PDB file of C-alpha atoms in Angstrom:
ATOM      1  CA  UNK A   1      84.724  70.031  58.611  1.00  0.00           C
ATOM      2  CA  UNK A   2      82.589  72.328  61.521  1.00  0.00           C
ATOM      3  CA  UNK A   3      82.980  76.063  61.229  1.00  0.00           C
ATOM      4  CA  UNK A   4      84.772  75.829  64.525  1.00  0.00           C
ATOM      5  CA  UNK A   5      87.526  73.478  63.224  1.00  0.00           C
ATOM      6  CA  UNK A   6      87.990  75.440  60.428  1.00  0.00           C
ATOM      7  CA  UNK A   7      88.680  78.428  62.387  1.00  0.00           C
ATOM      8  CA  UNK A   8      91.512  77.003  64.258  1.00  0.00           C
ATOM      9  CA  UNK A   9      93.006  75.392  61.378  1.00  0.00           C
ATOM     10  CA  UNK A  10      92.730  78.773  59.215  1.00  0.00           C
ATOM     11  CA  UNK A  11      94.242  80.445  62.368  1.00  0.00           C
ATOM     12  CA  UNK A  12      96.829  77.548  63.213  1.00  0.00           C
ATOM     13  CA  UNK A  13      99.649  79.651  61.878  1.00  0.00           C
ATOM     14  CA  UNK A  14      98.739  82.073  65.365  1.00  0.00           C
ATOM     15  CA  UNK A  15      98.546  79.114  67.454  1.00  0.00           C
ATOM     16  CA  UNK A  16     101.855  78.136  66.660  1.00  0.00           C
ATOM     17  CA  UNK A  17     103.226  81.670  67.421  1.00  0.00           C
ATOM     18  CA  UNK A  18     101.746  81.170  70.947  1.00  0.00           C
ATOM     19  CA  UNK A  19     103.306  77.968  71.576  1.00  0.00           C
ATOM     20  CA  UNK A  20     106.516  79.273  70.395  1.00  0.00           C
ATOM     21  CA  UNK A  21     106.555  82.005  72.584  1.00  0.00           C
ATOM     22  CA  UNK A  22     109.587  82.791  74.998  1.00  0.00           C
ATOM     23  CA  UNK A  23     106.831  83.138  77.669  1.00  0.00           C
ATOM     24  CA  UNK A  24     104.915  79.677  76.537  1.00  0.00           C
ATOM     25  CA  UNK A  25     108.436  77.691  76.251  1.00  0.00           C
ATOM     26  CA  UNK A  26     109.835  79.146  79.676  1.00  0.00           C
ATOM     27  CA  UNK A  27     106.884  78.597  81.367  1.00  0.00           C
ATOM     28  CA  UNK A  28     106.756  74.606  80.069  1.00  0.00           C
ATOM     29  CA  UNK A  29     109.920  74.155  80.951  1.00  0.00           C
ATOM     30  CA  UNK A  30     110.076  75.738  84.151  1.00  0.00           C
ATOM     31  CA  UNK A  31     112.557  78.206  83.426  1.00  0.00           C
ATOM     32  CA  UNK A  32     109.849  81.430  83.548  1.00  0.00           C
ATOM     33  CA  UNK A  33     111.104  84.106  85.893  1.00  0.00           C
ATOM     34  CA  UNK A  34     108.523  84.210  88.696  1.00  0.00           C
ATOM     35  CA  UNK A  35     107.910  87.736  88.639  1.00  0.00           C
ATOM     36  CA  UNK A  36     106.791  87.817  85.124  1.00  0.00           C
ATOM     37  CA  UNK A  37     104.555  84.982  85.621  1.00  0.00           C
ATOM     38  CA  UNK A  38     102.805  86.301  89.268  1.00  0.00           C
ATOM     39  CA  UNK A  39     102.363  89.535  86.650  1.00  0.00           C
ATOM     40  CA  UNK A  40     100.780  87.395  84.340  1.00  0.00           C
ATOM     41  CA  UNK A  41      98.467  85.970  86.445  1.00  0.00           C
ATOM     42  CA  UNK A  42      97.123  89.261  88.064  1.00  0.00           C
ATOM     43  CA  UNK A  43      96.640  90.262  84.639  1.00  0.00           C
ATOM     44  CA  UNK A  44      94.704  87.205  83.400  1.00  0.00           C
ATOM     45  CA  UNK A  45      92.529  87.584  86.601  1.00  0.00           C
ATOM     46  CA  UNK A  46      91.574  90.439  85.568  1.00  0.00           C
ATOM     47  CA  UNK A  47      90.962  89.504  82.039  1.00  0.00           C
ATOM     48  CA  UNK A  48      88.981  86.394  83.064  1.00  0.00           C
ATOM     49  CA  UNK A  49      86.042  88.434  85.438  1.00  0.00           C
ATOM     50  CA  UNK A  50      85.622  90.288  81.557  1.00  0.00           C
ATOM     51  CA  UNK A  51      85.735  86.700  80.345  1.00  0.00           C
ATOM     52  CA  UNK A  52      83.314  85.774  82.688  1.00  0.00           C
ATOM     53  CA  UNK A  53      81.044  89.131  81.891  1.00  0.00           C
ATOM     54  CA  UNK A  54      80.644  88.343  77.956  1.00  0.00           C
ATOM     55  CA  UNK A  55      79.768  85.062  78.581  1.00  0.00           C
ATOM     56  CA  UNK A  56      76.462  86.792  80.638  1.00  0.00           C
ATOM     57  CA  UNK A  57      76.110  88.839  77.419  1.00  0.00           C
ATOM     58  CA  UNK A  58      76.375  86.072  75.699  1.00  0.00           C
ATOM     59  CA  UNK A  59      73.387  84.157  78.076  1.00  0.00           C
ATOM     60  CA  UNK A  60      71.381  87.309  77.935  1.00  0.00           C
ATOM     61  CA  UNK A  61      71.176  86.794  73.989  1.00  0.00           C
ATOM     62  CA  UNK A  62      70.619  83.154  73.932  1.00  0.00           C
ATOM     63  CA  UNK A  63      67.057  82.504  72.999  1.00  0.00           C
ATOM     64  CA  UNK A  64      66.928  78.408  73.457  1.00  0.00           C
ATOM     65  CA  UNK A  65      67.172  76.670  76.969  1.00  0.00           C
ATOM     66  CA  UNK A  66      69.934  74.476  76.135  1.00  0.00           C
ATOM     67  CA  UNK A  67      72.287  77.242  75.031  1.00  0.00           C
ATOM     68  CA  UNK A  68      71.270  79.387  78.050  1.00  0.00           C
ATOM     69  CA  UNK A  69      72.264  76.311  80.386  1.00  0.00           C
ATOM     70  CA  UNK A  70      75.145  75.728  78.237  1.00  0.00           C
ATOM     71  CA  UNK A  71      76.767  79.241  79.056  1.00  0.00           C
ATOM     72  CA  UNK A  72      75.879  79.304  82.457  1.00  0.00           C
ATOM     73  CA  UNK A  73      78.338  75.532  83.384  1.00  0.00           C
ATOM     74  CA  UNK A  74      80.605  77.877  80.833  1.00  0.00           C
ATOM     75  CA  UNK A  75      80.584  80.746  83.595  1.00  0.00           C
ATOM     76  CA  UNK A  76      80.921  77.930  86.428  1.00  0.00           C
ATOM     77  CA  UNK A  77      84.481  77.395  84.056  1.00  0.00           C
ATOM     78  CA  UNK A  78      85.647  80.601  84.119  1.00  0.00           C
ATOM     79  CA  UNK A  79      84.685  80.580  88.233  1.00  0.00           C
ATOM     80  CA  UNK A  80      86.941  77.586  88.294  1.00  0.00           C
ATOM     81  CA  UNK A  81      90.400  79.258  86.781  1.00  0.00           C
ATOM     82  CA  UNK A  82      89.529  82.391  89.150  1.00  0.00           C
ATOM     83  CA  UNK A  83      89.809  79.893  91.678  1.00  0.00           C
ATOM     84  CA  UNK A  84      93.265  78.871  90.226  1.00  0.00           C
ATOM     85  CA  UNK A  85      94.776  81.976  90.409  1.00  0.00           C
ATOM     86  CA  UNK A  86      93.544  83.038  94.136  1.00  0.00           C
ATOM     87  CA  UNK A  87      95.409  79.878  94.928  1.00  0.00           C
ATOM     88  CA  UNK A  88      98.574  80.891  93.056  1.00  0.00           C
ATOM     89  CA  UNK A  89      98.053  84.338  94.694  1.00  0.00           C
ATOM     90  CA  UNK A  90      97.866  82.932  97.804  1.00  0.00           C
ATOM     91  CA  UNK A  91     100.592  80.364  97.789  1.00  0.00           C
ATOM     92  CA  UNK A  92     102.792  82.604  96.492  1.00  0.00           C
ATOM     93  CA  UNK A  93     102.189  86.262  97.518  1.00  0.00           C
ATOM     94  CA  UNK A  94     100.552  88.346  94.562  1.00  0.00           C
ATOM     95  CA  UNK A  95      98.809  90.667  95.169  1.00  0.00           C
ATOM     96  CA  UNK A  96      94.933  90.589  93.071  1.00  0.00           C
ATOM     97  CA  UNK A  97      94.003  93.794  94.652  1.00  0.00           C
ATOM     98  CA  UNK A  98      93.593  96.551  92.563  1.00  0.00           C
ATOM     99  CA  UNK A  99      95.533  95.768  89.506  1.00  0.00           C
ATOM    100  CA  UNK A 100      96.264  97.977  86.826  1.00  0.00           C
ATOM    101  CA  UNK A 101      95.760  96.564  83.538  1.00  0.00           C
ATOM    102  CA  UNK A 102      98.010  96.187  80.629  1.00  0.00           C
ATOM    103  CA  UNK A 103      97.292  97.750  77.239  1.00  0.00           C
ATOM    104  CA  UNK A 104      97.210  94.184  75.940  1.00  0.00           C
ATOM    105  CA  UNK A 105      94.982  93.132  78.638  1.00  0.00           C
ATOM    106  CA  UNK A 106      92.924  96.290  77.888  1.00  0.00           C
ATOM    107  CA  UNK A 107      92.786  96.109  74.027  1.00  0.00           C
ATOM    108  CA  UNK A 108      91.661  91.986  74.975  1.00  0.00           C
ATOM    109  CA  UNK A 109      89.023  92.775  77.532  1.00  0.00           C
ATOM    110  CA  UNK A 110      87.436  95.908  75.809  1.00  0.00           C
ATOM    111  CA  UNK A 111      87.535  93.987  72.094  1.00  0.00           C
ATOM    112  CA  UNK A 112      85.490  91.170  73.850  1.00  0.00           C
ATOM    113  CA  UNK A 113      83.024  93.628  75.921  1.00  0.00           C
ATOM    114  CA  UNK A 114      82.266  95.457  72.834  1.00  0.00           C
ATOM    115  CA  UNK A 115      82.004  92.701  70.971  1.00  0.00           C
ATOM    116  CA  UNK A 116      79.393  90.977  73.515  1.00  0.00           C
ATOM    117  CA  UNK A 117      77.704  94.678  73.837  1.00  0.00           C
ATOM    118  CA  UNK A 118      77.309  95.149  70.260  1.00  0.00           C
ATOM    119  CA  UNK A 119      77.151  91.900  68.115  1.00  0.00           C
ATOM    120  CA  UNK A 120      75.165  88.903  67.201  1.00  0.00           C
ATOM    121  CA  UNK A 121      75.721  85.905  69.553  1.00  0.00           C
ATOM    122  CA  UNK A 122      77.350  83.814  66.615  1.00  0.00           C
ATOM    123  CA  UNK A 123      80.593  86.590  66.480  1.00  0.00           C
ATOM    124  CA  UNK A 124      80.826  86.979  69.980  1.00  0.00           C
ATOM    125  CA  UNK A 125      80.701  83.178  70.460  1.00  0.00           C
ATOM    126  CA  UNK A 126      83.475  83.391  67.246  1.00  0.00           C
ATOM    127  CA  UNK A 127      85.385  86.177  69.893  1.00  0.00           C
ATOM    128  CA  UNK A 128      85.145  84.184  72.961  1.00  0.00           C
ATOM    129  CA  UNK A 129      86.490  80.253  71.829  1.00  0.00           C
ATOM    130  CA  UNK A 130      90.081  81.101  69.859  1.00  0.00           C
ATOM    131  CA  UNK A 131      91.086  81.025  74.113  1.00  0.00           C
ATOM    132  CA  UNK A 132      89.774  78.031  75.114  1.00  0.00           C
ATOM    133  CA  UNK A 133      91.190  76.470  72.740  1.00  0.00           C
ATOM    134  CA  UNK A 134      94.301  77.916  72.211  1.00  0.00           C
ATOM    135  CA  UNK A 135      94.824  76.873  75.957  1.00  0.00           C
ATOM    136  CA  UNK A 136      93.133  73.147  75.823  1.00  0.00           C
ATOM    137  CA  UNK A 137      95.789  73.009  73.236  1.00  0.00           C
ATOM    138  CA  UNK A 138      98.776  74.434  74.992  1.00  0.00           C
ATOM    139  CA  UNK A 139      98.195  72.528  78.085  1.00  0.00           C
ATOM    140  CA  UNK A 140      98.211  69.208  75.831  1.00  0.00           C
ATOM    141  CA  UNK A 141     101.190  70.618  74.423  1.00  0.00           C
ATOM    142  CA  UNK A 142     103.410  71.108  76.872  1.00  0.00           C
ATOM    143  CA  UNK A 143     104.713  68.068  79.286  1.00  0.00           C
ATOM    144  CA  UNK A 144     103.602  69.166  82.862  1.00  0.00           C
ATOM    145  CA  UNK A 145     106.719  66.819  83.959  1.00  0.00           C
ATOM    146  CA  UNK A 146     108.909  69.506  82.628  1.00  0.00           C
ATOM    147  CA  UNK A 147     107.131  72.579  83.632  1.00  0.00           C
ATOM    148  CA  UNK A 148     108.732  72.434  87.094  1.00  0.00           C
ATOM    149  CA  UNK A 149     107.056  75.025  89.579  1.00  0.00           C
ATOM    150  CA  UNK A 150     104.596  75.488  86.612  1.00  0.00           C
ATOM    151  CA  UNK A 151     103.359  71.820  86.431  1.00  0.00           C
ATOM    152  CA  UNK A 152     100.026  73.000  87.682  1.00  0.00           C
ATOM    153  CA  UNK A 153      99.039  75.651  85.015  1.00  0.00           C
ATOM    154  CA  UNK A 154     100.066  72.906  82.392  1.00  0.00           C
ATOM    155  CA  UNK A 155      97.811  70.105  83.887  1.00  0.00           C
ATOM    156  CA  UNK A 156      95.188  72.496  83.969  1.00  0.00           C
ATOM    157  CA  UNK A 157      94.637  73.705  80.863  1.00  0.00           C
ATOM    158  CA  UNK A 158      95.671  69.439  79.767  1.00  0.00           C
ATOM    159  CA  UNK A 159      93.023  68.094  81.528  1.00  0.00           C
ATOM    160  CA  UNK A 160      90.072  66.680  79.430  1.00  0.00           C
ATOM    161  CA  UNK A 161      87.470  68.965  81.622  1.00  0.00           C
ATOM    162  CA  UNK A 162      88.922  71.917  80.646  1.00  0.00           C
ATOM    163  CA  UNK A 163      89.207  70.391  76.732  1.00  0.00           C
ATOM    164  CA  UNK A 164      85.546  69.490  77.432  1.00  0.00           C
ATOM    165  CA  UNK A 165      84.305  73.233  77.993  1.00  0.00           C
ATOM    166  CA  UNK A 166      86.355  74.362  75.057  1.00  0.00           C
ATOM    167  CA  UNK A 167      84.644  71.775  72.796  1.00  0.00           C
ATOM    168  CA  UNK A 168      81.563  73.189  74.555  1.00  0.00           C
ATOM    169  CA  UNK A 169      81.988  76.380  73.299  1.00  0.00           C
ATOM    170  CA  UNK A 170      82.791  75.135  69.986  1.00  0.00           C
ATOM    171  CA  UNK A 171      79.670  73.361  69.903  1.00  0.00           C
ATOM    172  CA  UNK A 172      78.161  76.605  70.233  1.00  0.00           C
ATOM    173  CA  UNK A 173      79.786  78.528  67.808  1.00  0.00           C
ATOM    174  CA  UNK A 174      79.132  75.954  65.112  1.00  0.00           C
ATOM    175  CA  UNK A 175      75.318  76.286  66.257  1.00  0.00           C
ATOM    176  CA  UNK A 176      74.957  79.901  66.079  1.00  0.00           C
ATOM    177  CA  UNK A 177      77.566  81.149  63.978  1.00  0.00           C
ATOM    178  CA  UNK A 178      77.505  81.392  60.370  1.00  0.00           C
ATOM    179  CA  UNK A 179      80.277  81.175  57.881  1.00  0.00           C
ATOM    180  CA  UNK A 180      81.157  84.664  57.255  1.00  0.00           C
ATOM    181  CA  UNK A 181      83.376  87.299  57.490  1.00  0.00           C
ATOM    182  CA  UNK A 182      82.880  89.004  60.840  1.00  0.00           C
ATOM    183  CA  UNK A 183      82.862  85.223  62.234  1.00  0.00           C
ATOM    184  CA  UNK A 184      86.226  84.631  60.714  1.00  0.00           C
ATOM    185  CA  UNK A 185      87.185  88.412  61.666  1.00  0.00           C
ATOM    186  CA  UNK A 186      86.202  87.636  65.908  1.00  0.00           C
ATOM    187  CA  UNK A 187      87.874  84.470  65.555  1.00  0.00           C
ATOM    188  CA  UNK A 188      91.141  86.270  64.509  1.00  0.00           C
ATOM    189  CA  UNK A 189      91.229  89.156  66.562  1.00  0.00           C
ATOM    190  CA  UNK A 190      90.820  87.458  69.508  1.00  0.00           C
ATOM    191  CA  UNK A 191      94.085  84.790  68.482  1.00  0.00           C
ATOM    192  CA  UNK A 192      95.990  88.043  67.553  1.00  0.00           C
ATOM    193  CA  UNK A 193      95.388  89.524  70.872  1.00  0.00           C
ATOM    194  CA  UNK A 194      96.155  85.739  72.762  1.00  0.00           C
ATOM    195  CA  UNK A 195      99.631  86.218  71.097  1.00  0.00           C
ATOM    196  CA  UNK A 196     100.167  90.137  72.305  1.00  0.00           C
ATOM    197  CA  UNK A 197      99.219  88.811  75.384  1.00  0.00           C
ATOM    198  CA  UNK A 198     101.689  86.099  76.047  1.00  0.00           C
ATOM    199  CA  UNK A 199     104.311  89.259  74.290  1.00  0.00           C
ATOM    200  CA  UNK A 200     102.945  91.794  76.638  1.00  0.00           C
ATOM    201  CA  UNK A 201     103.902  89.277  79.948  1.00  0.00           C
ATOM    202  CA  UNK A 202     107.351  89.125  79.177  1.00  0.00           C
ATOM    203  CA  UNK A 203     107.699  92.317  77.853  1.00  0.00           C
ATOM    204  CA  UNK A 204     106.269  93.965  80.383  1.00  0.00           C
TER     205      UNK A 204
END
């Protein structure tokens, strides 16, 4: 078994927390209150362009060619779901401009800037993939058919391009990262703070 795969099985017990999640279960079957999901995106807008920022941290510390160009289509990814929620913003009125961020979206973004700032490439790689792939794996969860108004972020996050640049980033991980405890530590954190984020949506 990879490092990678091992880290989402040890942390499967978190994944499952997300999926069960009021917001994750309203939201896949349509029944998620609008205004807590235009909130929601504003907020993962914002936590995306810090997404986007440690993966250039990430590129600045890369010292092969391959993982330098494998970052940068990773960046082009994050570009992609910006892209995604202008168009929700647009279609459906919310307003990007100057949002104020939660204290889950602030405990996210600044645990993944410091992490990028301050550590190896192996743990931030270990910080950056639990959301990928917690979200190739609730889009494949979830049955777009059901989502309703919400069929869009599910076939999204199910398509197998998105999959693709989350077993990308695995890739990665497994390349650079050892099996140790501040890999295993990243890796955790950053689930924790997936779940406190889907929490922090609903509860406001």
């Amino acid at each position: 078994m990879t490092l990678s795969h091992r880290l989402w099985s040890d942390n499967r017990d978190l994944a499952d927390d997300a999926l069960a999640h009021p917001f994750i279960q309203q939201l896949g079957n349509g029944s998620l209150d609008r205004e807590i999901f235009a909130g929601y995106v504003a907020q993962d807008a914002f936590f995306l362009e810090s997404f986007a920022r440690a993966y250039a941290l990430a590129l600045a510390r890369s010292n092969d060619t391959p993982t330098l160009i494998a970052l940068a289509g990773l960046i082009a990814g994050v570009a992609d779901e910006l892209n995604l929620h202008n168009s929700y913003a647009a279609r459906w009125g919310i307003d990007m401009a100057g949002v104020e961020p939660s204290p889950a979206t602030l405990a996210y973004t600044d645990f993944l800037l410091a992490t990028a700032a301050t550590s190896d490439l192996g743990v931030i790689l270990a910080a950056m993939t639990p959301c990928m792939r917690l979200y190739a794996w609730l889009g494949t969860s979830l049955d777009a058919d059901k989502a309703g108004q919400y069929a869009e972020w599910v076939q999204t996050y199910a398509d197998p391009d998105f999959g693709d640049l989350a077993s990308q980033l695995e890739g990665l991980l497994d390349q650079h990262a050892d099996d140790r405890a501040a890999v295993a530590m990243a890796y955790r954190r950053a689930m924790r703070l997936e779940v406190q984020f889907f929490e922090s949506a609903i509860s406001g």
